[in-house]
mmCIF file with all atom_site columns, C-alpha atoms in Angstrom:
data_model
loop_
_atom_site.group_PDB
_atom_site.id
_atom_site.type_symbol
_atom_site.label_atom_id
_atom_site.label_alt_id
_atom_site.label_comp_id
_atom_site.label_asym_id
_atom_site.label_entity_id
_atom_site.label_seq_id
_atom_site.pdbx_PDB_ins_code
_atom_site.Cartn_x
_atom_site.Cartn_y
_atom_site.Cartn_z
_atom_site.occupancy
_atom_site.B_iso_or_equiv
_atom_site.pdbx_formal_charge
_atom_site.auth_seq_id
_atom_site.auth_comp_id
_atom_site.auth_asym_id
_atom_site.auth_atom_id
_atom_site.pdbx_PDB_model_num
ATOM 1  C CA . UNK A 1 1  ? -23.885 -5.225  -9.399  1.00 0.00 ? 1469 UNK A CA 1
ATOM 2  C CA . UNK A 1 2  ? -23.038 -8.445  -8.118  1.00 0.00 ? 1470 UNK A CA 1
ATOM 3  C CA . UNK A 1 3  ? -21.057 -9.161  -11.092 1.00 0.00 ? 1471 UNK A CA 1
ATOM 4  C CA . UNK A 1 4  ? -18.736 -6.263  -10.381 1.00 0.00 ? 1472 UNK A CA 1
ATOM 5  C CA . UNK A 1 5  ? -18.074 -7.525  -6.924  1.00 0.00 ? 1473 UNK A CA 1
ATOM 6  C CA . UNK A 1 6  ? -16.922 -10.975 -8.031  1.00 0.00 ? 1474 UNK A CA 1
ATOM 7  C CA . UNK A 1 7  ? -14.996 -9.723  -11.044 1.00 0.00 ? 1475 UNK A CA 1
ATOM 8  C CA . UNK A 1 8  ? -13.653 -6.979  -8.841  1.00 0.00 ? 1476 UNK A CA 1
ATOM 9  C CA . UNK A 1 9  ? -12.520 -8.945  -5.494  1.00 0.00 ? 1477 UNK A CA 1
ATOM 10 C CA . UNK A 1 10 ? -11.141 -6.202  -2.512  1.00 0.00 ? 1478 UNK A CA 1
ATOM 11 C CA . UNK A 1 11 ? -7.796  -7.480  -2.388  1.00 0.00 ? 1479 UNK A CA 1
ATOM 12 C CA . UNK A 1 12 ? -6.270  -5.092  0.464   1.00 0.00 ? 1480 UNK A CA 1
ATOM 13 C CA . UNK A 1 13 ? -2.504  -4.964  0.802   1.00 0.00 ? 1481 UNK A CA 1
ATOM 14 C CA . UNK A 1 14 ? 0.011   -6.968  2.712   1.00 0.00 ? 1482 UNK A CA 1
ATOM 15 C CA . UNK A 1 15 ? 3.091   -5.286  4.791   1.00 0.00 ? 1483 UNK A CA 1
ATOM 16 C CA . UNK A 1 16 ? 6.344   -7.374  5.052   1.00 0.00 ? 1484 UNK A CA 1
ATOM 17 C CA . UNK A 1 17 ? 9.260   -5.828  6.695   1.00 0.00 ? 1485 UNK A CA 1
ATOM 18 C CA . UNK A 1 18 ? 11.154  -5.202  3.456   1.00 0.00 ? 1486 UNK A CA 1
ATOM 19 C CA . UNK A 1 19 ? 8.436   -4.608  0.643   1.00 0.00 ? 1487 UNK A CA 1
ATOM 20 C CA . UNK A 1 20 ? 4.425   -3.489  0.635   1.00 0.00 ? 1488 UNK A CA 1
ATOM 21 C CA . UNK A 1 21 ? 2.775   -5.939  -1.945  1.00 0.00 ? 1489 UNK A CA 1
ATOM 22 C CA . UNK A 1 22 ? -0.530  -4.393  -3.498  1.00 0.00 ? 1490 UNK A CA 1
ATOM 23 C CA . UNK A 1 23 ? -3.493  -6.230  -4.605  1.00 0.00 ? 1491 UNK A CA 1
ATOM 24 C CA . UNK A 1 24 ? -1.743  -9.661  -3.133  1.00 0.00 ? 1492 UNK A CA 1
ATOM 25 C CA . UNK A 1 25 ? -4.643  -11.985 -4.209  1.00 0.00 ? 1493 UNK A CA 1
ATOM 26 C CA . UNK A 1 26 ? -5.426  -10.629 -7.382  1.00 0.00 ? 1494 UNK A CA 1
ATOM 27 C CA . UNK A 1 27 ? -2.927  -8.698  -9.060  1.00 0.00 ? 1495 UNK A CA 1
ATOM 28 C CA . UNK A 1 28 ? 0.151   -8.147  -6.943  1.00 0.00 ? 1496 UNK A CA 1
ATOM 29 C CA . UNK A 1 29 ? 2.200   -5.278  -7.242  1.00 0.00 ? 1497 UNK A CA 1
ATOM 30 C CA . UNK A 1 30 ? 5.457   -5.762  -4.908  1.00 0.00 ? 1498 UNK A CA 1
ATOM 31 C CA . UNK A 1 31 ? 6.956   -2.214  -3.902  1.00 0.00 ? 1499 UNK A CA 1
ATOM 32 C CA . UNK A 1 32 ? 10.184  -2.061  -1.772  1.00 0.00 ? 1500 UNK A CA 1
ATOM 33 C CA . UNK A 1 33 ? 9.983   -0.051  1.590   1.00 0.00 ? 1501 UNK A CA 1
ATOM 34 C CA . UNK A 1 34 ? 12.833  1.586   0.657   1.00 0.00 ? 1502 UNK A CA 1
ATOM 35 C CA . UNK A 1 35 ? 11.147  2.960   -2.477  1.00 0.00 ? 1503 UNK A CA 1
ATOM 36 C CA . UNK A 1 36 ? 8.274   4.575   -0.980  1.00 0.00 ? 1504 UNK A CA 1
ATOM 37 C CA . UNK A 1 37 ? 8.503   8.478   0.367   1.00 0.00 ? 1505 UNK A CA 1
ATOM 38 C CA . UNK A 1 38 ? 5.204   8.159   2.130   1.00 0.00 ? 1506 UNK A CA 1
ATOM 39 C CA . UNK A 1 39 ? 1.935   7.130   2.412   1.00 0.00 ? 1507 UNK A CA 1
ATOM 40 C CA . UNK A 1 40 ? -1.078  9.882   1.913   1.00 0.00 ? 1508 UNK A CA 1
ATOM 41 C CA . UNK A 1 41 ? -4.561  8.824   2.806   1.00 0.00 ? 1509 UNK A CA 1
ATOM 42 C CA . UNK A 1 42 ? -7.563  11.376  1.888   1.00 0.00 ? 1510 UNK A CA 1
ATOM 43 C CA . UNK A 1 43 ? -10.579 11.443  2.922   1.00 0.00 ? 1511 UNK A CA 1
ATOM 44 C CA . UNK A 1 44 ? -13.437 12.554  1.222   1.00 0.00 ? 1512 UNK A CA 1
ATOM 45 C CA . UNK A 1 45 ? -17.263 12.856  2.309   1.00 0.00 ? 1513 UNK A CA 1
ATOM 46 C CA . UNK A 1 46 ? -18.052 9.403   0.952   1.00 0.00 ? 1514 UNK A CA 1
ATOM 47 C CA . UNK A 1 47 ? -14.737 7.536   0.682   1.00 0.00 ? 1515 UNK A CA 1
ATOM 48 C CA . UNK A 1 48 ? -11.230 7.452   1.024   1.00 0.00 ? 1516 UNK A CA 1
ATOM 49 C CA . UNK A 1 49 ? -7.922  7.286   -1.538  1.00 0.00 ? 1517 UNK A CA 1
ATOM 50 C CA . UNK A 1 50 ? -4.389  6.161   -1.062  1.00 0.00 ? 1518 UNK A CA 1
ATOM 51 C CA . UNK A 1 51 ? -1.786  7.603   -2.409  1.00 0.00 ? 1519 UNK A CA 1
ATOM 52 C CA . UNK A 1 52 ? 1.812   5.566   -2.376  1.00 0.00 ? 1520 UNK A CA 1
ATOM 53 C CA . UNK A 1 53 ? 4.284   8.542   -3.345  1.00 0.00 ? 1521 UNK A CA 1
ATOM 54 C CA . UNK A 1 54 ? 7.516   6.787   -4.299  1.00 0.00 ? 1522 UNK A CA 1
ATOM 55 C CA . UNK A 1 55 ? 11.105  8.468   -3.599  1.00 0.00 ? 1523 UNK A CA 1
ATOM 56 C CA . UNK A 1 56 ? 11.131  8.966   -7.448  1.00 0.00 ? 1524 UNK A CA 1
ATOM 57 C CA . UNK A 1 57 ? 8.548   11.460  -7.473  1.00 0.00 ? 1525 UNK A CA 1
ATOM 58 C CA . UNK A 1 58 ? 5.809   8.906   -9.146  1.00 0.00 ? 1526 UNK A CA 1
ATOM 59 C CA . UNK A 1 59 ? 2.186   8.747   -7.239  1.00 0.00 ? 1527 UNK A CA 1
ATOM 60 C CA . UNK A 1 60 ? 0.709   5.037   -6.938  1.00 0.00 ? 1528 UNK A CA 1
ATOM 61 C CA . UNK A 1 61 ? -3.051  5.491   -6.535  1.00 0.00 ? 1529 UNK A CA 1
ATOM 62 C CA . UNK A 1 62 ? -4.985  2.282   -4.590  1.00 0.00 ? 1530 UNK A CA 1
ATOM 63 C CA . UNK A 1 63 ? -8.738  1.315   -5.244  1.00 0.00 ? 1531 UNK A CA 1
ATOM 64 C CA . UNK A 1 64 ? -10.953 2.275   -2.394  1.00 0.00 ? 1532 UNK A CA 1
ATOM 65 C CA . UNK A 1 65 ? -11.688 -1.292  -1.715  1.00 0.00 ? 1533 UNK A CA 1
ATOM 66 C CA . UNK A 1 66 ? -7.988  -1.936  -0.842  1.00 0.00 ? 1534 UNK A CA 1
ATOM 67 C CA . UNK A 1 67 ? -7.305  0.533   1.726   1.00 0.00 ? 1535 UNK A CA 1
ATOM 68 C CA . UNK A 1 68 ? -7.041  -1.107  5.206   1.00 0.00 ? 1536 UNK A CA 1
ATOM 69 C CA . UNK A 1 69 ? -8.453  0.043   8.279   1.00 0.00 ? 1537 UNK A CA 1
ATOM 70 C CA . UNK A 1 70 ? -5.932  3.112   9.386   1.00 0.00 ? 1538 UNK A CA 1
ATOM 71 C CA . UNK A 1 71 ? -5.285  2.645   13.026  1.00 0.00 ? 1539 UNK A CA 1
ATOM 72 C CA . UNK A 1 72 ? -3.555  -0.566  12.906  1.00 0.00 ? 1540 UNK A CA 1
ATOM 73 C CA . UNK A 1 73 ? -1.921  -0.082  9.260   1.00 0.00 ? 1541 UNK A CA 1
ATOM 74 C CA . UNK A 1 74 ? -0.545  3.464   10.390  1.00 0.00 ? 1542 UNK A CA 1
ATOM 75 C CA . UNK A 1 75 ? 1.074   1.485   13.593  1.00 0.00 ? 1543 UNK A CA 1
ATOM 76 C CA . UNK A 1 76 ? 2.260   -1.280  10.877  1.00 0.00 ? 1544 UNK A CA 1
ATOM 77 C CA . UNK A 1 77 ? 3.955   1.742   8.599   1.00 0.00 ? 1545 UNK A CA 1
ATOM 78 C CA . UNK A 1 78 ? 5.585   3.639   11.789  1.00 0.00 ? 1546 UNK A CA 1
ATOM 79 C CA . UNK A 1 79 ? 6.834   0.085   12.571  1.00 0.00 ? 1547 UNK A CA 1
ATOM 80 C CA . UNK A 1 80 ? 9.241   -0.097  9.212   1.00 0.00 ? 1548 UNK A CA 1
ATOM 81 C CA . UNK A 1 81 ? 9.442   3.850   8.547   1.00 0.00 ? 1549 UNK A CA 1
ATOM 82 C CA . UNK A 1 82 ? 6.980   4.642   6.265   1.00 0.00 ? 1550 UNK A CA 1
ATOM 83 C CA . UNK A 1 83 ? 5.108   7.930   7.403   1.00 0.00 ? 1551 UNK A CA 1
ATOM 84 C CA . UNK A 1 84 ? 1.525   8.434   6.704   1.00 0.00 ? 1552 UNK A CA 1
ATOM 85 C CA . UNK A 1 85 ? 0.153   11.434  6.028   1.00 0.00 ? 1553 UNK A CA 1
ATOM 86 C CA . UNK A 1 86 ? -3.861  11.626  6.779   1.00 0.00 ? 1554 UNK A CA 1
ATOM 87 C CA . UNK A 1 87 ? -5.775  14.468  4.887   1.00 0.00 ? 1555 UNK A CA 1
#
């Protein structure tokens, strides 16, 4: 198990005004603001996805471990236009 967690570091997400960059210390995946429809967070009885659904119809799903705590990222998304949808 404890290999997994090293090999598999929670990386999170990072919100600039113009782009959301995915995975910023491990693998980053930069997606412009303007590109993304909405956000979509799920919750199930033991965790939690994250769906990025792009203007282009195309889902981006996010590891668990990435997700950020939802009060203060759903504030962050309102603040550049990005609604979040909470299931």
């Amino acid at each position: 198990v404890a290999y997994l967690l090293v090999r598999n570091p929670v990386s999170g997400v990072r919100l600039f005004e113009d782009r959301l960059v995915l995975s910023p210390e491990f693998r980053p995946h930069t997606v412009q603001v303007c590109d993304i429809d909405r956000i979509e967070l799920i919750s199930w009885t033991d965790s939690t996805d994250m769906n990025i659904i792009l203007r282009s119809g195309d889902t981006i799903r996010l590891f668990t471990g990435d997700i950020p705590p939802r009060e203060p990222f759903a504030r962050a998304l309102a603040q550049v236009g990005i609604p979040l949808e909470a299931r």
